[in-house]
mmCIF file of C-alpha atoms and ligand atoms in Angstrom:
data_model
loop_
_atom_site.group_PDB
_atom_site.id
_atom_site.type_symbol
_atom_site.label_atom_id
_atom_site.label_comp_id
_atom_site.label_asym_id
_atom_site.label_seq_id
_atom_site.Cartn_x
_atom_site.Cartn_y
_atom_site.Cartn_z
ATOM 1 C CA UNK A 21 -0.038 0.195 0.097
ATOM 2 C CA UNK A 22 1.628 3.169 -1.052
ATOM 3 C CA UNK A 23 0.745 6.338 0.694
ATOM 4 C CA UNK A 24 1.561 9.611 -2.013
ATOM 5 C CA UNK A 25 2.078 12.890 -0.373
ATOM 6 C CA UNK A 26 1.044 14.844 -3.198
ATOM 7 C CA UNK A 27 -2.236 15.376 -4.394
ATOM 8 C CA UNK A 28 -3.734 13.056 -7.171
ATOM 9 C CA UNK A 29 -4.899 14.862 -10.139
ATOM 10 C CA UNK A 30 -7.943 13.326 -12.129
ATOM 11 C CA UNK A 31 -6.889 13.128 -15.750
ATOM 12 C CA UNK A 32 -9.949 14.450 -17.897
ATOM 13 C CA UNK A 33 -9.709 12.953 -21.670
ATOM 14 C CA UNK A 34 -10.864 15.784 -23.931
ATOM 15 C CA UNK A 35 -10.950 14.598 -27.814
ATOM 16 C CA UNK A 36 -8.919 16.912 -29.561
ATOM 17 C CA UNK A 37 -10.007 15.881 -32.876
ATOM 18 C CA UNK A 38 -10.693 19.312 -34.901
ATOM 19 C CA UNK A 39 -12.989 19.390 -37.360
ATOM 20 C CA UNK A 40 -14.475 21.921 -39.613
ATOM 21 C CA UNK A 41 -17.683 21.276 -38.100
ATOM 22 C CA UNK A 42 -17.959 21.696 -34.052
ATOM 23 C CA UNK A 43 -18.119 18.276 -33.081
ATOM 24 C CA UNK A 44 -21.574 17.601 -31.052
ATOM 25 C CA UNK A 45 -21.259 17.904 -27.744
ATOM 26 C CA UNK A 46 -21.195 14.508 -25.324
ATOM 27 C CA UNK A 47 -21.135 14.614 -21.977
ATOM 28 C CA UNK A 48 -18.322 11.891 -21.530
ATOM 29 C CA UNK A 49 -14.944 12.819 -21.426
ATOM 30 C CA UNK A 50 -13.294 9.703 -19.914
ATOM 31 C CA UNK A 51 -13.912 6.163 -20.937
ATOM 32 C CA UNK A 52 -12.637 3.466 -18.184
ATOM 33 C CA UNK A 53 -12.974 -0.438 -17.956
ATOM 34 C CA UNK A 54 -12.855 -2.750 -15.142
ATOM 35 C CA UNK A 55 -10.531 -5.743 -14.761
ATOM 36 C CA UNK A 56 -13.132 -8.847 -14.299
ATOM 37 C CA UNK A 57 -10.263 -10.282 -12.119
ATOM 38 C CA UNK A 58 -9.136 -7.729 -9.928
ATOM 39 C CA UNK A 59 -11.898 -5.102 -10.092
ATOM 40 C CA UNK A 60 -9.453 -2.205 -10.944
ATOM 41 C CA UNK A 61 -10.796 0.578 -13.388
ATOM 42 C CA UNK A 62 -8.204 1.216 -16.057
ATOM 43 C CA UNK A 63 -8.969 4.611 -18.269
ATOM 44 C CA UNK A 64 -8.533 4.252 -22.538
ATOM 45 C CA UNK A 65 -7.338 6.455 -24.611
ATOM 46 C CA UNK A 66 -10.362 6.348 -27.395
ATOM 47 C CA UNK A 67 -13.903 5.634 -27.463
ATOM 48 C CA UNK A 68 -13.039 3.400 -30.337
ATOM 49 C CA UNK A 69 -11.176 0.986 -28.110
ATOM 50 C CA UNK A 70 -13.729 1.281 -25.152
ATOM 51 C CA UNK A 71 -16.303 0.200 -27.615
ATOM 52 C CA UNK A 72 -14.129 -2.403 -28.809
ATOM 53 C CA UNK A 73 -14.176 -3.932 -25.132
ATOM 54 C CA UNK A 74 -17.507 -3.227 -24.671
ATOM 55 C CA UNK A 75 -18.845 -4.836 -27.281
ATOM 56 C CA UNK A 76 -17.169 -8.315 -26.072
ATOM 57 C CA UNK A 77 -17.891 -7.733 -22.656
ATOM 58 C CA UNK A 78 -19.670 -11.022 -22.548
ATOM 59 C CA UNK A 79 -18.031 -13.509 -24.319
ATOM 60 C CA UNK A 80 -14.513 -11.800 -23.344
ATOM 61 C CA UNK A 81 -14.434 -9.751 -20.263
ATOM 62 C CA UNK A 82 -11.953 -7.009 -20.011
ATOM 63 C CA UNK A 83 -8.537 -8.280 -18.276
ATOM 64 C CA UNK A 84 -5.486 -5.971 -17.183
ATOM 65 C CA UNK A 85 -3.070 -7.848 -18.760
ATOM 66 C CA UNK A 86 -5.027 -7.303 -22.435
ATOM 67 C CA UNK A 87 -3.325 -3.691 -22.139
ATOM 68 C CA UNK A 88 0.511 -3.582 -22.901
ATOM 69 C CA UNK A 89 2.722 -3.570 -19.971
ATOM 70 C CA UNK A 90 -0.228 -3.692 -17.353
ATOM 71 C CA UNK A 91 -1.170 -6.659 -15.068
ATOM 72 C CA UNK A 92 -3.078 -6.777 -11.756
ATOM 73 C CA UNK A 93 -0.530 -5.782 -9.903
ATOM 74 C CA UNK A 94 -0.461 -2.226 -11.944
ATOM 75 C CA UNK A 95 -2.223 0.714 -9.391
ATOM 76 C CA UNK A 96 -5.547 1.073 -11.184
ATOM 77 C CA UNK A 97 -5.565 4.530 -13.164
ATOM 78 C CA UNK A 98 -8.698 5.668 -11.785
ATOM 79 C CA UNK A 99 -10.708 4.715 -8.837
ATOM 80 C CA UNK A 100 -15.269 4.933 -8.752
ATOM 81 C CA UNK A 101 -15.743 7.627 -6.471
ATOM 82 C CA UNK A 102 -17.991 10.696 -6.350
ATOM 83 C CA UNK A 103 -14.998 13.258 -7.500
ATOM 84 C CA UNK A 104 -16.326 12.540 -11.136
ATOM 85 C CA UNK A 105 -19.817 11.603 -12.071
ATOM 86 C CA UNK A 106 -19.921 7.893 -13.583
ATOM 87 C CA UNK A 107 -22.179 6.474 -15.741
ATOM 88 C CA UNK A 108 -22.175 2.727 -16.613
ATOM 89 C CA UNK A 109 -22.701 1.568 -19.917
ATOM 90 C CA UNK A 110 -24.399 -1.892 -21.210
ATOM 91 C CA UNK A 111 -22.485 -4.691 -22.010
ATOM 92 C CA UNK A 112 -22.614 -5.743 -25.370
ATOM 93 C CA UNK A 113 -23.069 -2.760 -27.420
ATOM 94 C CA UNK A 114 -22.051 -3.343 -30.681
ATOM 95 C CA UNK A 115 -19.309 -1.070 -31.924
ATOM 96 C CA UNK A 116 -20.617 1.853 -34.032
ATOM 97 C CA UNK A 117 -20.115 1.460 -37.437
ATOM 98 C CA UNK A 118 -17.638 3.471 -39.006
ATOM 99 C CA UNK A 119 -18.401 7.246 -40.005
ATOM 100 C CA UNK A 120 -21.106 7.338 -37.191
ATOM 101 C CA UNK A 121 -20.815 8.552 -34.014
ATOM 102 C CA UNK A 122 -22.505 7.612 -30.590
ATOM 103 C CA UNK A 123 -23.212 10.502 -28.655
ATOM 104 C CA UNK A 124 -24.629 10.472 -24.993
ATOM 105 C CA UNK A 125 -25.952 13.519 -23.623
ATOM 106 C CA UNK A 126 -26.402 14.002 -19.422
ATOM 107 C CA UNK A 127 -29.357 15.499 -18.849
ATOM 108 C CA UNK A 128 -28.838 19.069 -17.113
ATOM 109 C CA UNK A 129 -30.919 17.450 -13.419
ATOM 110 C CA UNK A 130 -28.771 14.456 -13.831
ATOM 111 C CA UNK A 131 -31.480 12.041 -14.037
ATOM 112 C CA UNK A 132 -30.754 10.473 -17.332
ATOM 113 C CA UNK A 133 -28.533 10.330 -20.271
ATOM 114 C CA UNK A 134 -29.818 10.660 -23.788
ATOM 115 C CA UNK A 135 -28.340 8.520 -26.762
ATOM 116 C CA UNK A 136 -27.747 9.817 -30.125
ATOM 117 C CA UNK A 137 -26.091 8.904 -33.424
ATOM 118 C CA UNK A 138 -24.614 11.366 -35.441
ATOM 119 C CA UNK A 139 -24.448 10.126 -39.149
ATOM 120 C CA UNK A 140 -21.605 10.588 -41.416
ATOM 121 C CA UNK A 141 -23.561 13.329 -42.901
ATOM 122 C CA UNK A 142 -24.062 15.234 -39.797
ATOM 123 C CA UNK A 143 -27.867 14.222 -38.969
ATOM 124 C CA UNK A 144 -28.479 13.549 -35.368
ATOM 125 C CA UNK A 145 -30.869 10.822 -35.120
ATOM 126 C CA UNK A 146 -32.367 9.877 -31.431
ATOM 127 C CA UNK A 147 -33.846 6.750 -31.795
ATOM 128 C CA UNK A 148 -33.976 3.461 -33.334
ATOM 129 C CA UNK A 149 -36.973 3.895 -36.203
ATOM 130 C CA UNK A 150 -34.745 6.974 -37.239
ATOM 131 C CA UNK A 151 -31.739 4.745 -37.915
ATOM 132 C CA UNK A 152 -34.045 2.573 -40.004
ATOM 133 C CA UNK A 153 -35.084 5.178 -41.933
ATOM 134 C CA UNK A 154 -32.068 6.544 -42.233
ATOM 135 C CA UNK A 155 -30.298 3.519 -43.321
ATOM 136 C CA UNK A 156 -33.360 2.692 -45.977
ATOM 137 C CA UNK A 157 -32.552 6.187 -47.521
ATOM 138 C CA UNK A 158 -29.233 5.818 -47.900
ATOM 139 C CA UNK A 159 -28.114 2.709 -49.768
ATOM 140 C CA UNK A 160 -24.297 3.650 -49.463
ATOM 141 C CA UNK A 161 -24.672 2.303 -46.074
ATOM 142 C CA UNK A 162 -26.538 -0.931 -47.019
ATOM 143 C CA UNK A 163 -23.806 -2.777 -45.285
ATOM 144 C CA UNK A 164 -25.024 -1.233 -41.926
ATOM 145 C CA UNK A 165 -27.625 -2.954 -39.849
ATOM 146 C CA UNK A 166 -30.142 -1.003 -37.397
ATOM 147 C CA UNK A 167 -28.777 -3.449 -35.246
ATOM 148 C CA UNK A 168 -25.239 -1.879 -34.846
ATOM 149 C CA UNK A 169 -27.221 0.641 -33.082
ATOM 150 C CA UNK A 170 -27.901 0.754 -29.371
ATOM 151 C CA UNK A 171 -29.959 3.299 -27.702
ATOM 152 C CA UNK A 172 -29.867 1.823 -24.170
ATOM 153 C CA UNK A 173 -29.021 4.948 -22.213
ATOM 154 C CA UNK A 174 -26.260 4.372 -19.733
ATOM 155 C CA UNK A 175 -27.207 4.146 -15.864
ATOM 156 C CA UNK A 176 -26.239 7.367 -14.276
ATOM 157 C CA UNK A 177 -24.620 6.602 -10.732
ATOM 158 C CA UNK A 178 -26.780 8.542 -8.444
ATOM 159 C CA UNK A 179 -24.223 8.005 -5.611
ATOM 160 C CA UNK A 180 -21.201 10.326 -7.895
ATOM 161 C CA UNK A 181 -23.785 12.939 -8.762
ATOM 162 C CA UNK A 182 -22.692 16.209 -7.292
ATOM 163 C CA UNK A 183 -24.141 17.457 -3.944
ATOM 164 C CA UNK A 184 -25.171 20.419 -5.471
ATOM 165 C CA UNK A 185 -27.648 18.792 -7.790
ATOM 166 C CA UNK A 186 -31.282 18.653 -6.802
ATOM 167 C CA UNK A 187 -32.529 14.957 -6.841
ATOM 168 C CA UNK A 188 -35.504 15.019 -9.199
ATOM 169 C CA UNK A 189 -38.874 13.371 -7.572
ATOM 170 C CA UNK A 190 -42.318 13.570 -8.863
ATOM 171 C CA UNK A 191 -43.467 15.037 -5.786
ATOM 172 C CA UNK A 192 -42.292 18.511 -4.433
ATOM 173 C CA UNK A 193 -39.996 18.198 -1.558
ATOM 174 C CA UNK A 194 -40.216 20.828 1.026
ATOM 175 C CA UNK A 195 -36.757 22.037 1.668
ATOM 176 C CA UNK A 196 -35.121 21.067 5.053
ATOM 177 C CA UNK A 197 -36.990 23.199 7.572
ATOM 178 C CA UNK A 198 -36.256 21.409 10.629
HETATM 179 ZN ZN1 ZN B 114 -6.971 -6.663 -13.215
#
């Protein structure tokens, strides 16, 4: 057990890909996978890598030594705690087809994340029927199937939601007045 006297500085990874169009805003800036053996979290440099692991989660779960130079003895890259808001993606979501982009946007009240796909021509699609229609209208993507897309939204881990965010409840709660 090592105790480091310096403050750990959380590294937030932001995509630096510069394109002429401003990129659609995704709420996610760090991707991490958990080792199936030691349960340490490993951050991934790219969403592509993340999707690769996620798509095979059940058949081939992630373990530390899948990464070069990393074993289960290597300290975790990141700890699950409330210094960041964590959202858990569903396992086995297919890799996003080339040219498309899967964007997840956190609602302002942190209640839910909305999944959207950006098509190669910049169209924003928010639900499965939109994908079916889009693929029908664009024969150039005949190799792409609607099943390559998944709108299942990741679960917002409520214990990592910042304190200043008021948890929404259907009934208006009275403010603490005791
Ligand atoms: Zn491990």
